mmCIF file of C-alpha atoms in Angstrom:
data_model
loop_
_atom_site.group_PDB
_atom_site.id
_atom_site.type_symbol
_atom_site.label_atom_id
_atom_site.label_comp_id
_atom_site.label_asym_id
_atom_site.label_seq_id
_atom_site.Cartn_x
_atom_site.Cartn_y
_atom_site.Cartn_z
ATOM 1 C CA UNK A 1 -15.423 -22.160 -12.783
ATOM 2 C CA UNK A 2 -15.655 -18.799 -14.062
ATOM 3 C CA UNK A 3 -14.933 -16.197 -11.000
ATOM 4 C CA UNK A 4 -15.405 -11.792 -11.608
ATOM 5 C CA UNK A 5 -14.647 -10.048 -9.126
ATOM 6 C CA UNK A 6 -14.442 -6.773 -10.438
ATOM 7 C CA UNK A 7 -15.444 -5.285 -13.606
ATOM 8 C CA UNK A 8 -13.097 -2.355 -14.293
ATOM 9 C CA UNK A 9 -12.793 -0.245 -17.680
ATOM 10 C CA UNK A 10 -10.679 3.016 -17.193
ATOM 11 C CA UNK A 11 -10.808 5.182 -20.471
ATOM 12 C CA UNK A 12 -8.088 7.151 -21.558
ATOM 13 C CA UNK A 13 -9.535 10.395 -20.386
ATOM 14 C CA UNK A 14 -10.347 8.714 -16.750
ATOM 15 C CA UNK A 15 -6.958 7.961 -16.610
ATOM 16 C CA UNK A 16 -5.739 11.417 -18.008
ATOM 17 C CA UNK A 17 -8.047 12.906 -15.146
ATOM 18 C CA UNK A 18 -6.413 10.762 -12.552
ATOM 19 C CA UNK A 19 -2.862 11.805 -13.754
ATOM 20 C CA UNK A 20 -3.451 15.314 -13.576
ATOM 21 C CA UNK A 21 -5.144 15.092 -9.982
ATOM 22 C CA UNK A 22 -2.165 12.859 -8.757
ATOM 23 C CA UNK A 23 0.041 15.323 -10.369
ATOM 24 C CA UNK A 24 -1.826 18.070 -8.640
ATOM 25 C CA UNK A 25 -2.203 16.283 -4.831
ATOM 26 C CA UNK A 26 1.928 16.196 -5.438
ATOM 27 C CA UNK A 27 2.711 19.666 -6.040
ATOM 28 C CA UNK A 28 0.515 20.812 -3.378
ATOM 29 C CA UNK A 29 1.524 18.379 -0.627
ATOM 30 C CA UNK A 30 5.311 18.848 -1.852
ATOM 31 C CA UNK A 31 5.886 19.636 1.800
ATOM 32 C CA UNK A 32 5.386 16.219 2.670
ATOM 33 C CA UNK A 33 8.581 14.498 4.238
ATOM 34 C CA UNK A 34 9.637 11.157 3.317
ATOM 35 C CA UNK A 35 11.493 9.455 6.088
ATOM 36 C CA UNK A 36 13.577 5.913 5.984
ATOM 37 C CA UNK A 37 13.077 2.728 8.866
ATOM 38 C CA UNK A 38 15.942 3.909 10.348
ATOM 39 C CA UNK A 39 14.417 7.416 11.128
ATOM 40 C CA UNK A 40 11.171 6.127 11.665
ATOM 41 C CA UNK A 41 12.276 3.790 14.771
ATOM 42 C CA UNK A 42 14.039 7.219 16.228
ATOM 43 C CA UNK A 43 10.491 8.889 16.379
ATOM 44 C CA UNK A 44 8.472 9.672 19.515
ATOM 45 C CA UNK A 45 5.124 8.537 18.387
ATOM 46 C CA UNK A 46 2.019 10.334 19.225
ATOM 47 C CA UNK A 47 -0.604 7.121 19.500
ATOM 48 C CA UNK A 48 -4.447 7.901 20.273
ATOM 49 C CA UNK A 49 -3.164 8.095 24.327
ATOM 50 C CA UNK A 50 -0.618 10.353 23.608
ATOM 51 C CA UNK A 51 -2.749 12.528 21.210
ATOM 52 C CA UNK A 52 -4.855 13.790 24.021
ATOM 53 C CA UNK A 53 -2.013 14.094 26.207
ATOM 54 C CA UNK A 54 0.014 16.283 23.930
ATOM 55 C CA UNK A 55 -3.224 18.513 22.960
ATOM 56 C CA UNK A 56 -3.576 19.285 26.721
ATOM 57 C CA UNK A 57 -0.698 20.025 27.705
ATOM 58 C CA UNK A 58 -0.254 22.309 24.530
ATOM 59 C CA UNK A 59 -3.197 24.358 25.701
ATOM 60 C CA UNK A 60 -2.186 24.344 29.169
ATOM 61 C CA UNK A 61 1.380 25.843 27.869
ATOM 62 C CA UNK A 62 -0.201 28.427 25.558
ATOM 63 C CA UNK A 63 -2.444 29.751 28.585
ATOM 64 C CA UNK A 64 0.663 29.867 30.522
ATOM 65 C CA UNK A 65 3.114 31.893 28.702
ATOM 66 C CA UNK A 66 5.121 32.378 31.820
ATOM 67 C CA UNK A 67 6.658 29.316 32.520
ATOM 68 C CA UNK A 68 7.274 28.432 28.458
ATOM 69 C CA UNK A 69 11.069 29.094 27.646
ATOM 70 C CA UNK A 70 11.689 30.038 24.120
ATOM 71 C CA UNK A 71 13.384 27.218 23.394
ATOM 72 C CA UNK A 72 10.365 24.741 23.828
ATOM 73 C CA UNK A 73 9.218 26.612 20.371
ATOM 74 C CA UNK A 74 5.244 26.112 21.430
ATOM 75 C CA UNK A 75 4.372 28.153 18.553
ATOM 76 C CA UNK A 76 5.698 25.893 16.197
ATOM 77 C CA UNK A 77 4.432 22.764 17.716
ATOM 78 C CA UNK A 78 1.202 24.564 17.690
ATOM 79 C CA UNK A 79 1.316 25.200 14.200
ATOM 80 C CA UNK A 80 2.252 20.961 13.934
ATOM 81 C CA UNK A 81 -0.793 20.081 16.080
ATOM 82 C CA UNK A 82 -3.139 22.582 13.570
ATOM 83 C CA UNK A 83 -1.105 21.165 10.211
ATOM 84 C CA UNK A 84 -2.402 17.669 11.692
ATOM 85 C CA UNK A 85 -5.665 18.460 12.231
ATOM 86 C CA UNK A 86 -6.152 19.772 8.596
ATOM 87 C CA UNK A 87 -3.546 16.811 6.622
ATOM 88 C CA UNK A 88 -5.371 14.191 8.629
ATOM 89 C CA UNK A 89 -8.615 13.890 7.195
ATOM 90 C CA UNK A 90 -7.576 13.985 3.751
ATOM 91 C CA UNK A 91 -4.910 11.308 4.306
ATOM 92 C CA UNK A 92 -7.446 9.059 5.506
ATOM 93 C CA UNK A 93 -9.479 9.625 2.720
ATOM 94 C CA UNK A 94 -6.353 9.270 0.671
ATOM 95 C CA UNK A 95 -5.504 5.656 2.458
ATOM 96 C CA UNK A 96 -9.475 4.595 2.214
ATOM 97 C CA UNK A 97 -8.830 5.505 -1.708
ATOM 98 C CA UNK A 98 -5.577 3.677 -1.399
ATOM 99 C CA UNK A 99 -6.672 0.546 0.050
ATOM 100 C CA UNK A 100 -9.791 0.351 -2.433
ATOM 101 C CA UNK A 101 -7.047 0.254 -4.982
ATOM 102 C CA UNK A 102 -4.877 -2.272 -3.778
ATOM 103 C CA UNK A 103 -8.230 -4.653 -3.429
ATOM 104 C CA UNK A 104 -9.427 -3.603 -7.091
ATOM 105 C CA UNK A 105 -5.658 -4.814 -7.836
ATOM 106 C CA UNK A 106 -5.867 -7.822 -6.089
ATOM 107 C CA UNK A 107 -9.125 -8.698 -7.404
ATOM 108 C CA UNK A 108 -8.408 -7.987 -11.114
ATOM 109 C CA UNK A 109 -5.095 -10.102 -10.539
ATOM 110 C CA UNK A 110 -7.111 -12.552 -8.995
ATOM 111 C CA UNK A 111 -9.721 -12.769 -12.000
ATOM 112 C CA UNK A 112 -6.954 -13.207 -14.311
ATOM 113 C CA UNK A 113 -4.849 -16.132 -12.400
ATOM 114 C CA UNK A 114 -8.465 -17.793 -12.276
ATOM 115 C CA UNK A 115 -9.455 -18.088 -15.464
ATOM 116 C CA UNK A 116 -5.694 -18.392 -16.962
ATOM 117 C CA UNK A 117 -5.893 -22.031 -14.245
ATOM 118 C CA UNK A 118 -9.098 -23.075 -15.583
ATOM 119 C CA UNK A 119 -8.118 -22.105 -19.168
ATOM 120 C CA UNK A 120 -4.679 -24.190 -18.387
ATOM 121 C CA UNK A 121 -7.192 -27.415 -17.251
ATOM 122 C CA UNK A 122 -8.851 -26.740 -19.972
ATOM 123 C CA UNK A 123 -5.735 -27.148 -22.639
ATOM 124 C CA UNK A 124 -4.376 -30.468 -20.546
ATOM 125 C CA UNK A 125 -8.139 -31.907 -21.603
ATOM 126 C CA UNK A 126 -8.688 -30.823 -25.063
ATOM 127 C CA UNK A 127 -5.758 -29.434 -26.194
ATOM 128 C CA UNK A 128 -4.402 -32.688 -26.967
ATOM 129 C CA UNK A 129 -6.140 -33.417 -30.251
ATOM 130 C CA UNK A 130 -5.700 -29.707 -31.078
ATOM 131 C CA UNK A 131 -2.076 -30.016 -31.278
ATOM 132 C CA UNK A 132 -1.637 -27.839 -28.124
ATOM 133 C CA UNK A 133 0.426 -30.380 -25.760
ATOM 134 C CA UNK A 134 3.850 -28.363 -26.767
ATOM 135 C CA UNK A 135 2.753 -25.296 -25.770
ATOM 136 C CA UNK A 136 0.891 -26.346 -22.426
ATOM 137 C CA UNK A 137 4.323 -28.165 -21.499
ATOM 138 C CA UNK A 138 5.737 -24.404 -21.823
ATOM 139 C CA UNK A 139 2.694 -22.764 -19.738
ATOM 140 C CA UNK A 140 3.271 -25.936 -17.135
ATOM 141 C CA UNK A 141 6.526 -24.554 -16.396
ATOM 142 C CA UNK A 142 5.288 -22.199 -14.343
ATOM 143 C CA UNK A 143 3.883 -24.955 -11.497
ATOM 144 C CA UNK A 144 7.559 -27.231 -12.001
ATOM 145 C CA UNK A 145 9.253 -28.182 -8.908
ATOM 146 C CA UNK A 146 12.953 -27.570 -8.395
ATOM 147 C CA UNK A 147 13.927 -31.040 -7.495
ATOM 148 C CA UNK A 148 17.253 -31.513 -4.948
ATOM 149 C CA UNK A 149 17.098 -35.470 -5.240
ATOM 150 C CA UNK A 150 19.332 -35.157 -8.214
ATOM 151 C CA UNK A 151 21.413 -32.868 -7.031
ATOM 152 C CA UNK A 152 24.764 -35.024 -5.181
ATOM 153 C CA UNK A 153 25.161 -33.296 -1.505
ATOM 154 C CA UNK A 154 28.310 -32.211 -0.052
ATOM 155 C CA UNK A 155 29.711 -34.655 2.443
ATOM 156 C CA UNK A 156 30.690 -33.798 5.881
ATOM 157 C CA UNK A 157 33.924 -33.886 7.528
#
């Protein structure tokens, strides 16, 4: 059965285009950190609870200059909350453009396994007569099962 998901054709110059604007989105977001797990788990996160917690009490600090030591740097984590507010909507267009990818990906791959099975079924049918059974031996490989019957198995002590 004959399954199309997706019908995708990217030219050269579509894919020149993308180049150049992924080149461009990384120069200008070179500021961008890139962080292991390791420093990840270490993080305070700010979760949607936390978000309004942190912008209030950021405004309450910055109308209240008088109790803020220097050393709590509010300026900076001002300039961190408006940074946010700016990066944020363009990452999630970035991650709505990402995840259309990885489904246009999956799809194609999908389209592909699909009709290489049915084309498969198709060769164990007719490709007999054809002279074909040598090479769909070969493709068969690919759906072998590593067998451990044969194999002897230590005894225990």
């Amino acid at each position: 059965m004959s399954q199309n998901l997706i019908n995708l054709t990217l030219s050269d110059a579509q894919l020149d285009a993308v180049d150049q604007a992924l080149t461009e989105l990384e120069t200008q977001l070179v500021a961008l950190v890139a962080m292991n797990a390791a420093q990840r788990r270490k993080l305070a996160r700010m979760g949607d609870k936390s978000e309004t917690f942190c912008r209030q009490t950021l405004n309450v600090l910055s109308q209240n200059p008088q109790v803020v030591p220097p050393s709590l740097k509010l300026a900076e984590a001002l300039e961190d909350l408006a940074a946010l507010d700016r990066l944020r909507p363009r990452m999630q267009r970035l991650q709505r453009l990402a995840e259309r990818g990885a489904d246009s990906e999956t799809a194609l791959g999908s389209d592909i396994m699909r009709c290489a099975l049915d084309g498969y079924a198709l060769l164990k049918v007719a490709g007999r007569n054809q002279g074909l059974e040598g090479l769909r031996k070969e493709l068969g490989a690919r759906f072998a099962k590593n067998s451990r019957s044969t194999e002897e198995k230590p005894e225990m002590a």
